[in-house]
mmCIF file of C-alpha atoms in Angstrom:
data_model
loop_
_atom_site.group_PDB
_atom_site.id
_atom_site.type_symbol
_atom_site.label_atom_id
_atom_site.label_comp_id
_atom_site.label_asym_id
_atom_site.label_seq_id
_atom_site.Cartn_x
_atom_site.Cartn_y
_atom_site.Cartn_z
ATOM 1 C CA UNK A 1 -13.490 -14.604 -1.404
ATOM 2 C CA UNK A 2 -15.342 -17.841 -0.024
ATOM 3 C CA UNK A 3 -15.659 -18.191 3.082
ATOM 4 C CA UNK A 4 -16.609 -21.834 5.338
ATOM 5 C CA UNK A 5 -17.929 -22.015 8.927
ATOM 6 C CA UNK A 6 -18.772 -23.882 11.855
ATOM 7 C CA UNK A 7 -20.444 -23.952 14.558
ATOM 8 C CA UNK A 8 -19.607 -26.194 18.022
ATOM 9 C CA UNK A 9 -20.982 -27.027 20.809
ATOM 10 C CA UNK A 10 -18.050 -28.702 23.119
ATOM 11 C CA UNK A 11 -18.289 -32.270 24.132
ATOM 12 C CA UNK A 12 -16.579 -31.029 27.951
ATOM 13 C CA UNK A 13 -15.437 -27.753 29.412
ATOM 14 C CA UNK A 14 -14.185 -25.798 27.198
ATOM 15 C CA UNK A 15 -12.224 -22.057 26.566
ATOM 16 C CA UNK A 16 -11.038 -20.754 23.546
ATOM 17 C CA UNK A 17 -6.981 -20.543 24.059
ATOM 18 C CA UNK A 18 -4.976 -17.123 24.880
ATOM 19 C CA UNK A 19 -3.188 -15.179 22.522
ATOM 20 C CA UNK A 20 0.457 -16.501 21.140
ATOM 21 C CA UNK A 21 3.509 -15.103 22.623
ATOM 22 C CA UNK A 22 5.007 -15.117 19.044
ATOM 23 C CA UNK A 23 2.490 -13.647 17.583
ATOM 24 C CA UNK A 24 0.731 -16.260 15.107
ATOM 25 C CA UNK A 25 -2.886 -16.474 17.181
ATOM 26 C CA UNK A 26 -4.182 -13.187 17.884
ATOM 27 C CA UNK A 27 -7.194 -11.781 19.618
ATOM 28 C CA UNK A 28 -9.223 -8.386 19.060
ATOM 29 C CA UNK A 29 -12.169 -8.181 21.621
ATOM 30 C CA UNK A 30 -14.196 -11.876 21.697
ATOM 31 C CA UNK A 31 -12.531 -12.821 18.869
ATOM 32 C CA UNK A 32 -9.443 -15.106 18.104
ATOM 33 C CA UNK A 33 -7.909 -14.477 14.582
ATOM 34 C CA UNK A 34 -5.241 -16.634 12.910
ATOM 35 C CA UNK A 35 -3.987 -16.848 9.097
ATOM 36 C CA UNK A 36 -2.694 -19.928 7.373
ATOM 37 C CA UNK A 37 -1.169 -19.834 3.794
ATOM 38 C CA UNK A 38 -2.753 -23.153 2.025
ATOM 39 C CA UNK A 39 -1.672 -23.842 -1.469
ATOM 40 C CA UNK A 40 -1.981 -21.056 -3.241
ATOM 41 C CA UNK A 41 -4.762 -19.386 -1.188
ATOM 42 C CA UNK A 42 -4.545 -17.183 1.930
ATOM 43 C CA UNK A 43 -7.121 -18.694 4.756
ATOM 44 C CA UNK A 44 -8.278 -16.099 7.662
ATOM 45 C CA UNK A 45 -9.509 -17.826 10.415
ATOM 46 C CA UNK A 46 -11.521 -16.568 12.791
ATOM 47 C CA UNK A 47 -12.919 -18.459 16.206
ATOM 48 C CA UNK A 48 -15.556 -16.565 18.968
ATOM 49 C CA UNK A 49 -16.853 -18.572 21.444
ATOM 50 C CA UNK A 50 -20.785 -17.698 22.537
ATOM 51 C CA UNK A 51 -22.419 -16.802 26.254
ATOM 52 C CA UNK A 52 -24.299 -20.627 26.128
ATOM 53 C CA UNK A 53 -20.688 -22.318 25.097
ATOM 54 C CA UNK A 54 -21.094 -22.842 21.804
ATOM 55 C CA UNK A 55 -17.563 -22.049 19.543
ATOM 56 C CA UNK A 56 -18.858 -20.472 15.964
ATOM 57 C CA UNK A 57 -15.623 -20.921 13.305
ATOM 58 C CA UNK A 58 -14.952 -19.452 9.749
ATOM 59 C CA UNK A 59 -12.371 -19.512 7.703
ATOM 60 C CA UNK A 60 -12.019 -17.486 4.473
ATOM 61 C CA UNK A 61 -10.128 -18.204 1.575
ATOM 62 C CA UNK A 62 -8.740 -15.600 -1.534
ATOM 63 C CA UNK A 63 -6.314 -16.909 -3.824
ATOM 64 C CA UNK A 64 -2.455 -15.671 -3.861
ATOM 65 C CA UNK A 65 -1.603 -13.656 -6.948
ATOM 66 C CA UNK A 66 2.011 -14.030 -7.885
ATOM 67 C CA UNK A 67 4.408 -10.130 -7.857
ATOM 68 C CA UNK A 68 6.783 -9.102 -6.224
ATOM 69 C CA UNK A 69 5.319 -9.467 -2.652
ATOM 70 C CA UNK A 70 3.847 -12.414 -2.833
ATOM 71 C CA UNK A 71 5.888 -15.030 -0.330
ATOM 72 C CA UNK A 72 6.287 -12.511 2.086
ATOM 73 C CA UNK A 73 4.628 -9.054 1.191
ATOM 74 C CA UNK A 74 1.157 -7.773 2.140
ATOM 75 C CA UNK A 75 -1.729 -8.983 0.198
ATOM 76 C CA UNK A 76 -3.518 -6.370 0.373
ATOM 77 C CA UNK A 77 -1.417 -3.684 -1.518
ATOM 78 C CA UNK A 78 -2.607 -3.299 -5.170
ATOM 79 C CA UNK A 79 -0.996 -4.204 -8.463
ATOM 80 C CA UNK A 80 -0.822 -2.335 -11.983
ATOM 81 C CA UNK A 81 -4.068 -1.858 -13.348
ATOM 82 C CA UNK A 82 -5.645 -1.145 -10.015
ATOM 83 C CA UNK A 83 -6.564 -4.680 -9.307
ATOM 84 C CA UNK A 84 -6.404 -5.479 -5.580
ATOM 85 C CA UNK A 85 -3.549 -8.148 -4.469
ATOM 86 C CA UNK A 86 -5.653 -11.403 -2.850
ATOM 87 C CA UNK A 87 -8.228 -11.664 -5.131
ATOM 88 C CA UNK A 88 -11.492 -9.882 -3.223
ATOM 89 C CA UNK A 89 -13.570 -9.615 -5.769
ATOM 90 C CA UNK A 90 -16.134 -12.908 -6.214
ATOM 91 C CA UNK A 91 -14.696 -16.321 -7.687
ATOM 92 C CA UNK A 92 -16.799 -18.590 -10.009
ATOM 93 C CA UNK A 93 -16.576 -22.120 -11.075
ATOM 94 C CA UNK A 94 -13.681 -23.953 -10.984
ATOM 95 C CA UNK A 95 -11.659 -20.807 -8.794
ATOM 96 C CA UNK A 96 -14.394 -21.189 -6.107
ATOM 97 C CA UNK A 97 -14.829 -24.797 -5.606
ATOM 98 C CA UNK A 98 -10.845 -24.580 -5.284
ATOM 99 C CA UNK A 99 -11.119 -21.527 -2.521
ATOM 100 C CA UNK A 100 -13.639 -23.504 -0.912
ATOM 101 C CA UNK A 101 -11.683 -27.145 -0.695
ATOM 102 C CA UNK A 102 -8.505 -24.448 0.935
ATOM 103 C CA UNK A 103 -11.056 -22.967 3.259
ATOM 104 C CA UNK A 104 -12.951 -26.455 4.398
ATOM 105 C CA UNK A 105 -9.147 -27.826 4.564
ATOM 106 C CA UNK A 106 -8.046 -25.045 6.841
ATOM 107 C CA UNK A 107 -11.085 -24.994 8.949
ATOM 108 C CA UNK A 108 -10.557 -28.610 9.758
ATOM 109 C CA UNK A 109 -7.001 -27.549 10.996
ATOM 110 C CA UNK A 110 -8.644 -24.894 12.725
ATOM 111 C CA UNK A 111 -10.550 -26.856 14.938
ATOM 112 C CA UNK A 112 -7.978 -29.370 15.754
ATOM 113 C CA UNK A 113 -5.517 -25.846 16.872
ATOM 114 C CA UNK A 114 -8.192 -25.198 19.137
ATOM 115 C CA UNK A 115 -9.346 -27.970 20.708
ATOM 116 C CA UNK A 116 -12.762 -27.640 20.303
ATOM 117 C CA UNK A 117 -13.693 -30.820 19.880
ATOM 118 C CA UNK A 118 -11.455 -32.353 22.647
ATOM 119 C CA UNK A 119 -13.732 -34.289 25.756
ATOM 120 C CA UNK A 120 -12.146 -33.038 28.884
ATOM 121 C CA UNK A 121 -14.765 -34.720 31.054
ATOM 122 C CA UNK A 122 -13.266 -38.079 31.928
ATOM 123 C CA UNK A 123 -9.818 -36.648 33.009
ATOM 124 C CA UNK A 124 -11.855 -34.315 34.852
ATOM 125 C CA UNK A 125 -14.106 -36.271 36.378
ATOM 126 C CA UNK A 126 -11.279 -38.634 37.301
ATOM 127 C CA UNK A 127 -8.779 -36.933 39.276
ATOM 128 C CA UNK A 128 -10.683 -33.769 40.034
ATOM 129 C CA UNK A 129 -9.870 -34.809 43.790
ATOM 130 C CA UNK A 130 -6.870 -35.445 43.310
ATOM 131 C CA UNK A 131 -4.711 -33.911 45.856
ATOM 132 C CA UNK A 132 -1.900 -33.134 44.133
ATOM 133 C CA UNK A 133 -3.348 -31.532 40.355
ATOM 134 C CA UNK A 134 -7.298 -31.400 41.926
ATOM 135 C CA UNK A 135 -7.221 -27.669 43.005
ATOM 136 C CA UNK A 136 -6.314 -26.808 39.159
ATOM 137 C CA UNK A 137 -8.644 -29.340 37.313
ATOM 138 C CA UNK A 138 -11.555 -27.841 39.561
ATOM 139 C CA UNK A 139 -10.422 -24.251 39.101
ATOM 140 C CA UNK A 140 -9.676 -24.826 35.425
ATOM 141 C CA UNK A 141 -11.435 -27.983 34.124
ATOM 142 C CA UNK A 142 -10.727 -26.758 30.710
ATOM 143 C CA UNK A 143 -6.947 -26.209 30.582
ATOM 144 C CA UNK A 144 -5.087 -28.232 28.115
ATOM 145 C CA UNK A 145 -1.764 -28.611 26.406
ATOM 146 C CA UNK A 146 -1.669 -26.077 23.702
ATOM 147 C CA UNK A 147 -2.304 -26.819 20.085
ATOM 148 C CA UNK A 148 -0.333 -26.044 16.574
ATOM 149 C CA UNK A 149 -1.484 -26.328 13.014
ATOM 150 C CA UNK A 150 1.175 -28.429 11.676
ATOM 151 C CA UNK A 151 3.618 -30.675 12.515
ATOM 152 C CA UNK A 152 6.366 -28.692 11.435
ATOM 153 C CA UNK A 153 5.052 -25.446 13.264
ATOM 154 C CA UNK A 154 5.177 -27.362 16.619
ATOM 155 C CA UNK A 155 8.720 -28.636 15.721
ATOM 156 C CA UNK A 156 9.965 -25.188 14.404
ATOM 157 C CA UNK A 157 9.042 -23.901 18.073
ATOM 158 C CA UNK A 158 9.890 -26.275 20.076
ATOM 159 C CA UNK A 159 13.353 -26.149 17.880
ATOM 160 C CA UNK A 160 13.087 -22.804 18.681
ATOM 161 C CA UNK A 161 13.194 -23.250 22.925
ATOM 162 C CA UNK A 162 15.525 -26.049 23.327
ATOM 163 C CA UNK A 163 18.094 -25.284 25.860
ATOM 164 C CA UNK A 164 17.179 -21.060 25.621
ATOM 165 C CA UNK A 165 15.071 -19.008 27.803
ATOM 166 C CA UNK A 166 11.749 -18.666 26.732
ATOM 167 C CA UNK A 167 11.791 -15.135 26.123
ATOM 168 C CA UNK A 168 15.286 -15.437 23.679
ATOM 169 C CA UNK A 169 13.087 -18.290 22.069
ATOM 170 C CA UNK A 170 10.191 -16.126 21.457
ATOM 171 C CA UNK A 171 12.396 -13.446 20.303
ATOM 172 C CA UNK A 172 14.191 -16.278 17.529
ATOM 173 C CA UNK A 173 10.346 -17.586 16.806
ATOM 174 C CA UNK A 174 9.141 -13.750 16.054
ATOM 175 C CA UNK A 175 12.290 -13.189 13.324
ATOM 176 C CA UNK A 176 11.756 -16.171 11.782
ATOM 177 C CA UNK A 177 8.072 -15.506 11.649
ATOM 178 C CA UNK A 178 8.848 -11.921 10.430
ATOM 179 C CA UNK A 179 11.250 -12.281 7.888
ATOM 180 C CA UNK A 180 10.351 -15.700 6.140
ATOM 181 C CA UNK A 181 6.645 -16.367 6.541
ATOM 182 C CA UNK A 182 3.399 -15.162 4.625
ATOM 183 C CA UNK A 183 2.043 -12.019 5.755
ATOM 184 C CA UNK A 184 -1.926 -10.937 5.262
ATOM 185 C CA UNK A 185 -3.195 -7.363 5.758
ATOM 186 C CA UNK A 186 -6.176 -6.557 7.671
ATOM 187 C CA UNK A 187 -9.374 -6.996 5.447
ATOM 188 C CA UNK A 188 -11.201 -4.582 7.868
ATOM 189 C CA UNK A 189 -9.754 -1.785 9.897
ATOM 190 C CA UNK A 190 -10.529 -3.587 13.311
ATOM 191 C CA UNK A 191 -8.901 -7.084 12.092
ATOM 192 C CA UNK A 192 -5.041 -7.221 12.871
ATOM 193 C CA UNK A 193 -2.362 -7.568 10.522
ATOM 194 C CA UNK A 194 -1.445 -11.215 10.292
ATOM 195 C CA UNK A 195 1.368 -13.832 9.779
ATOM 196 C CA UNK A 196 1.982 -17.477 9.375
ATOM 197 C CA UNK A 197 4.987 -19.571 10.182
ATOM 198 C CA UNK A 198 6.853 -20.637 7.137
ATOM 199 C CA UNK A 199 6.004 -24.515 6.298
ATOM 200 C CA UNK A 200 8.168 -27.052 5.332
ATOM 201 C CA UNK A 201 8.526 -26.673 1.823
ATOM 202 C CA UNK A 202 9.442 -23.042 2.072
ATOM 203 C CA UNK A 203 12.303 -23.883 4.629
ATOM 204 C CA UNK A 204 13.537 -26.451 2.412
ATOM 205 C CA UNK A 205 13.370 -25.446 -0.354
ATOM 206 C CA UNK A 206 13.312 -21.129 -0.284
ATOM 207 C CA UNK A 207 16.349 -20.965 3.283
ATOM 208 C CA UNK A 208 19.074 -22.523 3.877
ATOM 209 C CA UNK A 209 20.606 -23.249 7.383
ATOM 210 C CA UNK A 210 22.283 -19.621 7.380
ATOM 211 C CA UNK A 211 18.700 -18.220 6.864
ATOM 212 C CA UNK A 212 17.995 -19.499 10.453
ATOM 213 C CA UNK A 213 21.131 -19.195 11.674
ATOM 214 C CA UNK A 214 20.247 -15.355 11.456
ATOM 215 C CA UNK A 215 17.421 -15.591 12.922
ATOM 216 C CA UNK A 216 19.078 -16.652 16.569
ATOM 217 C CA UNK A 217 19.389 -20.185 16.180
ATOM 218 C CA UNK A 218 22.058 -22.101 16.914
ATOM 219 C CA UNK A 219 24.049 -24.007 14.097
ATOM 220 C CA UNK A 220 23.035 -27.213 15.269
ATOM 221 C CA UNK A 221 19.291 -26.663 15.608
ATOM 222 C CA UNK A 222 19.033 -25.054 12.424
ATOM 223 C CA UNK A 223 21.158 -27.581 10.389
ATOM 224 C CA UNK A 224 18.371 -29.761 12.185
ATOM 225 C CA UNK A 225 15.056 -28.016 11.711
ATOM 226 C CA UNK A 226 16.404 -27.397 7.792
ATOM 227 C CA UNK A 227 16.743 -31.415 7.635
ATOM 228 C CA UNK A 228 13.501 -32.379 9.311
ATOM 229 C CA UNK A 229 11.917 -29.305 6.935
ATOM 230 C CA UNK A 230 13.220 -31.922 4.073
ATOM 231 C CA UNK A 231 12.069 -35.493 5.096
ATOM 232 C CA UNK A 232 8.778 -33.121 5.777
ATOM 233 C CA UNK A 233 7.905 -31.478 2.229
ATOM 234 C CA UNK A 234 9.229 -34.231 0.771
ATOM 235 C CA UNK A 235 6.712 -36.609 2.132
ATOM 236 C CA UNK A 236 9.535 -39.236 3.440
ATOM 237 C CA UNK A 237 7.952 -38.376 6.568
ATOM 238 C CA UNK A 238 3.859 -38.201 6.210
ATOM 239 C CA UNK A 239 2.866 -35.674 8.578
ATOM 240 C CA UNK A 240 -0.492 -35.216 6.556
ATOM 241 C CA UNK A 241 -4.215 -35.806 7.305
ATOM 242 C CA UNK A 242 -4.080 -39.326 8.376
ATOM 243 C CA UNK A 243 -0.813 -39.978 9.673
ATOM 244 C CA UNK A 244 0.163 -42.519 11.730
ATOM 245 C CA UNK A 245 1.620 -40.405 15.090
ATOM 246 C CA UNK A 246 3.808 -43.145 16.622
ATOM 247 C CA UNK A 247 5.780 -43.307 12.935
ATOM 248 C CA UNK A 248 5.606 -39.249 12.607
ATOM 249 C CA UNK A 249 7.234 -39.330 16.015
ATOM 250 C CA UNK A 250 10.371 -42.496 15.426
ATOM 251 C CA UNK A 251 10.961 -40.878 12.104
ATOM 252 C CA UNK A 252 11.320 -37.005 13.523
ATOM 253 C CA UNK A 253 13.312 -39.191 16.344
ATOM 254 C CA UNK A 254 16.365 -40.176 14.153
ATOM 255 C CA UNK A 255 17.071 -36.571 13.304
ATOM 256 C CA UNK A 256 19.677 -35.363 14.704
ATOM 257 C CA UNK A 257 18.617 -32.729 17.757
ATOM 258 C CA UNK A 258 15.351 -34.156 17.800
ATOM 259 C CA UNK A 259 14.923 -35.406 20.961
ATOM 260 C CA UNK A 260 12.126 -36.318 23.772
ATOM 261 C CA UNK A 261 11.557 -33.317 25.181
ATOM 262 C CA UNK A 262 10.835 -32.019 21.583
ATOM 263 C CA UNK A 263 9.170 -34.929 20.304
ATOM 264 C CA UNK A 264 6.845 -34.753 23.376
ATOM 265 C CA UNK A 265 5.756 -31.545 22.481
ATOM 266 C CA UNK A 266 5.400 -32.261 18.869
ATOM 267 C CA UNK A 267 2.869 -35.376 20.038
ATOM 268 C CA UNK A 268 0.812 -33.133 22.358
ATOM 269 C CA UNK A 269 0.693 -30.140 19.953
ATOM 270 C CA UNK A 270 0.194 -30.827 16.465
ATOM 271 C CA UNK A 271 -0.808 -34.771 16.863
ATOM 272 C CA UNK A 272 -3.080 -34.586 19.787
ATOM 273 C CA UNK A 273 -1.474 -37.212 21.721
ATOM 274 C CA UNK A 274 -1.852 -36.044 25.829
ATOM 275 C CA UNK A 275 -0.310 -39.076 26.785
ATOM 276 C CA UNK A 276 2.951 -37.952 26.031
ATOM 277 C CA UNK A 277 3.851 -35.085 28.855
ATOM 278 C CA UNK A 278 7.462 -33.079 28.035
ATOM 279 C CA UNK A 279 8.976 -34.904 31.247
ATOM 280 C CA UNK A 280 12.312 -32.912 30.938
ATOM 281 C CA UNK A 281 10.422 -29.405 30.411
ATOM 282 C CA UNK A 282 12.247 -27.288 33.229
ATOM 283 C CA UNK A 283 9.211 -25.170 34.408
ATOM 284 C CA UNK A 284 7.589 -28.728 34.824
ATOM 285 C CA UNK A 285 10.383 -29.875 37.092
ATOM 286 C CA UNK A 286 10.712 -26.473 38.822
ATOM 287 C CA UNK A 287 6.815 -26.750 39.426
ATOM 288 C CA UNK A 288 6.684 -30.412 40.587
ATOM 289 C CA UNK A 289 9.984 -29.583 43.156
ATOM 290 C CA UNK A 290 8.597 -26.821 44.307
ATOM 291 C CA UNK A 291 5.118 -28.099 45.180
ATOM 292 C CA UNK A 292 6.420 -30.917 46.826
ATOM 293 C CA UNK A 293 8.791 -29.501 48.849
ATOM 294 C CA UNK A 294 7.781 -25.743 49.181
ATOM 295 C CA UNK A 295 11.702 -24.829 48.231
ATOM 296 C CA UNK A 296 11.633 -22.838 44.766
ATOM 297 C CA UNK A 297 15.266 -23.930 44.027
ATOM 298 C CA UNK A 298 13.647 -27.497 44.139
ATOM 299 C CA UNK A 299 13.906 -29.602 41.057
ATOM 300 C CA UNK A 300 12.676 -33.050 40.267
ATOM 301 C CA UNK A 301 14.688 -35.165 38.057
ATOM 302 C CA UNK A 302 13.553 -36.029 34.425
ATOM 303 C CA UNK A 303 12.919 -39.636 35.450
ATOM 304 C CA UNK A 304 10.788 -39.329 38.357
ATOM 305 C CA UNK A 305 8.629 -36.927 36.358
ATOM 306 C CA UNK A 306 7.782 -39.794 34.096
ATOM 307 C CA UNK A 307 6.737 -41.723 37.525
ATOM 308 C CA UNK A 308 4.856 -39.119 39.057
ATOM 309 C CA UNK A 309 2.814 -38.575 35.858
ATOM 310 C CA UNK A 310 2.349 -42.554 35.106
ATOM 311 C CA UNK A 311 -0.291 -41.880 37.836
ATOM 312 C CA UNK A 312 -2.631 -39.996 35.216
ATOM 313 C CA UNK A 313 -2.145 -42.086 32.470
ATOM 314 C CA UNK A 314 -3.544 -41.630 29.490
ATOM 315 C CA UNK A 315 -3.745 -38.088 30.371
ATOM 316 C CA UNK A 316 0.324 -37.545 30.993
ATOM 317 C CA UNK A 317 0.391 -34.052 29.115
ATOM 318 C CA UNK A 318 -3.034 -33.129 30.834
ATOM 319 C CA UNK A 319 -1.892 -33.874 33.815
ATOM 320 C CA UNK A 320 2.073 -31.819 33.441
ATOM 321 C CA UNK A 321 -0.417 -28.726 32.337
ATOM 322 C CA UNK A 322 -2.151 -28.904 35.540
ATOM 323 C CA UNK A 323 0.726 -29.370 37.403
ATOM 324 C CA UNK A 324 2.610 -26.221 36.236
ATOM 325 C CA UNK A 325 -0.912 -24.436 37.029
ATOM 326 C CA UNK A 326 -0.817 -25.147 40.224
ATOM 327 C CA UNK A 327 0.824 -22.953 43.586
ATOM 328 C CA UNK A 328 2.228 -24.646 46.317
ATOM 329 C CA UNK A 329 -0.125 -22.413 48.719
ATOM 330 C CA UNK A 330 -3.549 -24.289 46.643
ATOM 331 C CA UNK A 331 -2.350 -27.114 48.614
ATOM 332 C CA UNK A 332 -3.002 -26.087 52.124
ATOM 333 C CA UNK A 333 -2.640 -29.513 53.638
ATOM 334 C CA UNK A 334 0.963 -30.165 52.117
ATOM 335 C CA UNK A 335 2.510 -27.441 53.814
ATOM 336 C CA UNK A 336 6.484 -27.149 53.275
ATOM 337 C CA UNK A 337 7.830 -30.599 53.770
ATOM 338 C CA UNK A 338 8.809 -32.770 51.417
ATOM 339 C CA UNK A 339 6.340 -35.729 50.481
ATOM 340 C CA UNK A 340 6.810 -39.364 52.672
ATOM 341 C CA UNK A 341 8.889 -41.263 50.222
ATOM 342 C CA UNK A 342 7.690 -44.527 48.474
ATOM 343 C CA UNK A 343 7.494 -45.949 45.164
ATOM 344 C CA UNK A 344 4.842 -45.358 43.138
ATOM 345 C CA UNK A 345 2.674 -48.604 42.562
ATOM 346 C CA UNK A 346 -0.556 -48.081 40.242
ATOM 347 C CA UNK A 347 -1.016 -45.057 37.727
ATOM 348 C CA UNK A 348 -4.153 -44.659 38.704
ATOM 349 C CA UNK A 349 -3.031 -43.677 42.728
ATOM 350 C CA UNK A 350 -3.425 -40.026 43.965
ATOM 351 C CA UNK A 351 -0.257 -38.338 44.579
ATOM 352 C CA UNK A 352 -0.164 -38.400 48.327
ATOM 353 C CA UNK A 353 -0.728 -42.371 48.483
ATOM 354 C CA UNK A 354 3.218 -43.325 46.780
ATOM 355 C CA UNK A 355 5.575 -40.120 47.179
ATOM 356 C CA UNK A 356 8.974 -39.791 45.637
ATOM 357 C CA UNK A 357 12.384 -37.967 46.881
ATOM 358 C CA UNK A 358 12.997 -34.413 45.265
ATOM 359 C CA UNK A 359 16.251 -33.172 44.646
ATOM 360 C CA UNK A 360 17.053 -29.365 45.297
ATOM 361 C CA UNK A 361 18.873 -27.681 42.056
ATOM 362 C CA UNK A 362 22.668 -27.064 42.011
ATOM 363 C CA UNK A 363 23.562 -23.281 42.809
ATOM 364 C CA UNK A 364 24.268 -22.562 38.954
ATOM 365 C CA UNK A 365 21.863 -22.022 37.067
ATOM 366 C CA UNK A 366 20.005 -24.850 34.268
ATOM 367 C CA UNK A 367 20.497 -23.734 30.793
ATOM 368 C CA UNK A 368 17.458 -26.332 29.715
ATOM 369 C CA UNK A 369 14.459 -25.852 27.662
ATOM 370 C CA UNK A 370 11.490 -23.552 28.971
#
């Protein structure tokens, strides 16, 4: 095995990110642990972050032997002849200098998932009085949209959560997970047992849409994350190092079930763009409605999101994060009345200076994306 690290001192405030709901980023005391299948090595990355702040990142690389097991199966089972499956004994010449370029590759992913090298400080320092998101940037100064590996592991979730409760789209997320994507055994007995999402080429080229489709998903989404899974390994969309995020984004946006809400999360996850915010996110219109007004039924309409959150700009996703941090009772002077009315004039205003009507909810309930 070779193994690359890194050690980083944070340009702002800084955390290392929570545990994964589906399962892909998890943590065993101090330390984070993910796995990523690149090329034909298996990558374990590992992140800790140190008492003076400083984030120390490795990421070790074995090669894939092919058998039965090997898209799916535990590398760590052994084969005939008693050799171990993942290759642990030491590689030489042209082996490691291929292990390493997979383990410098992954580690640069790594870092990008975690947001370690992401300056906080000026959004911080900018509307940490704000009235309305202040209370949460001063709690929290390091909160943040979270952060995917890949382009198509932000679209396969956020796929995965349109119009569904969250918990039914965690549910789809951990079968797919489960029954199509790599899986690593622990090296050590105190490391967990780990999986990766299945990339592009495997959707399009190992599933088909009925592979999904038996997973939870709806026909329609997983006709659509199959096609996108297409343009993607084929490389008629360039999601790659280098990419140009605006065309990732149009391109993704002429698919067919691809829309904002999904593309917004796609920009703030895997291409680190915070100045798109997921306007039409239902917890961020719950949160917005219900701070404003103090009514949880509230909700604020897609389109006065957007001109809420033109306020922050560039910092749009920043700012929805810290908005669906924050409880109505953090804002002791706003009471339970709705916010004087007015339209908003520059983006750089603080919330109470240009208000906007809220809207309560309709008695049934939303069947929107979480």
């Amino acid at each position: 095995m070779i193994e690359v690290r890194a050690e980083i001192g944070p340009p702002g405030p800084y955390r290392l990110p929570r545990p994964t709901a589906e399962g892909l980023l998890r943590r065993r005391g101090d330390v984070l642990f993910r796995f990523v299948r690149a090329g034909d090595h298996d990558v374990l990355l590992r992140a800790a972050q140190l008492r003076d702040g400083r984030v120390v990142l490795g990421a070790r690389a074995r090669p894939v032997h092919a058998g039965p097991a090997a898209g799916r199966g535990a590398p760590g089972r052994s084969v005939p002849g008693g050799a171990p499956r993942g290759g642990d004994g030491p590689l030489r010449g042209a082996d490691a200098e291929t292990a390493r370029a997979a383990a410098a590759a992954a580690l640069e992913r790594w870092r990008f998932a975690l947001g370690v090298d992401v300056d906080l400080s000026p959004f911080v320092a900018a509307h940490r009085d704000d009235p309305l998101i202040g209370p949460s940037i001063r709690t929290r100064p390091w909160l943040g949209p979270s952060r995917r590996l890949s382009v198509f592991e932000a679209l396969l979730c956020a796929v995965c959560e349109q119009l569904i409760a969250y918990e039914d789209a965690v549910r789809i997320e951990r079968r797919l997970i489960a029954r199509h994507g790599p899986a690593r055994a622990p090296d050590v007995a105190t490391h967990p047992r780990l999986r990766d999402a299945p990339d592009a080429a495997a959707v399009a080229h190992g599933l088909v849409p009925a592979h999904l489709e038996a997973c939870g998903l709806a026909p329609k989404r997983a006709t659509a994350l199959h096609r996108a899974a297409r343009e993607l390994a084929s490389g008629r969309i360039d999601a790659g190092p280098g990419c140009d995020p605006d065309r990732v984004l149009l391109r993704l946006g002429r698919l067919p079930e691809i829309g904002t809400w999904t593309l917004a999360l796609v920009a703030s996850q895997a291409l680190g763009r915070d100045d798109r915010p997921p306007s039409g996110d239902l917890n961020l219109r719950k949160a917005l409605g219900r701070i404003l007004t103090g009514d949880p039924r509230a909700r604020v309409p897609e389109h006065e999101v957007d001109a809420w959150l033109a306020r922050y700009a560039p910092w749009g996703a920043l700012a929805a994060v810290h908005v669906m941090a924050t409880r109505p009772e953090a804002l002791a002077s706003r009471g339970s009345g709705t916010v004087p009315v007015g339209a908003p004039a520059a983006p750089r205003r603080h919330a109470t200076q240009a208000g906007l009507p809220v809207r309560p909810a309709a008695p049934a309930p939303e069947p929107v994306a979480a």
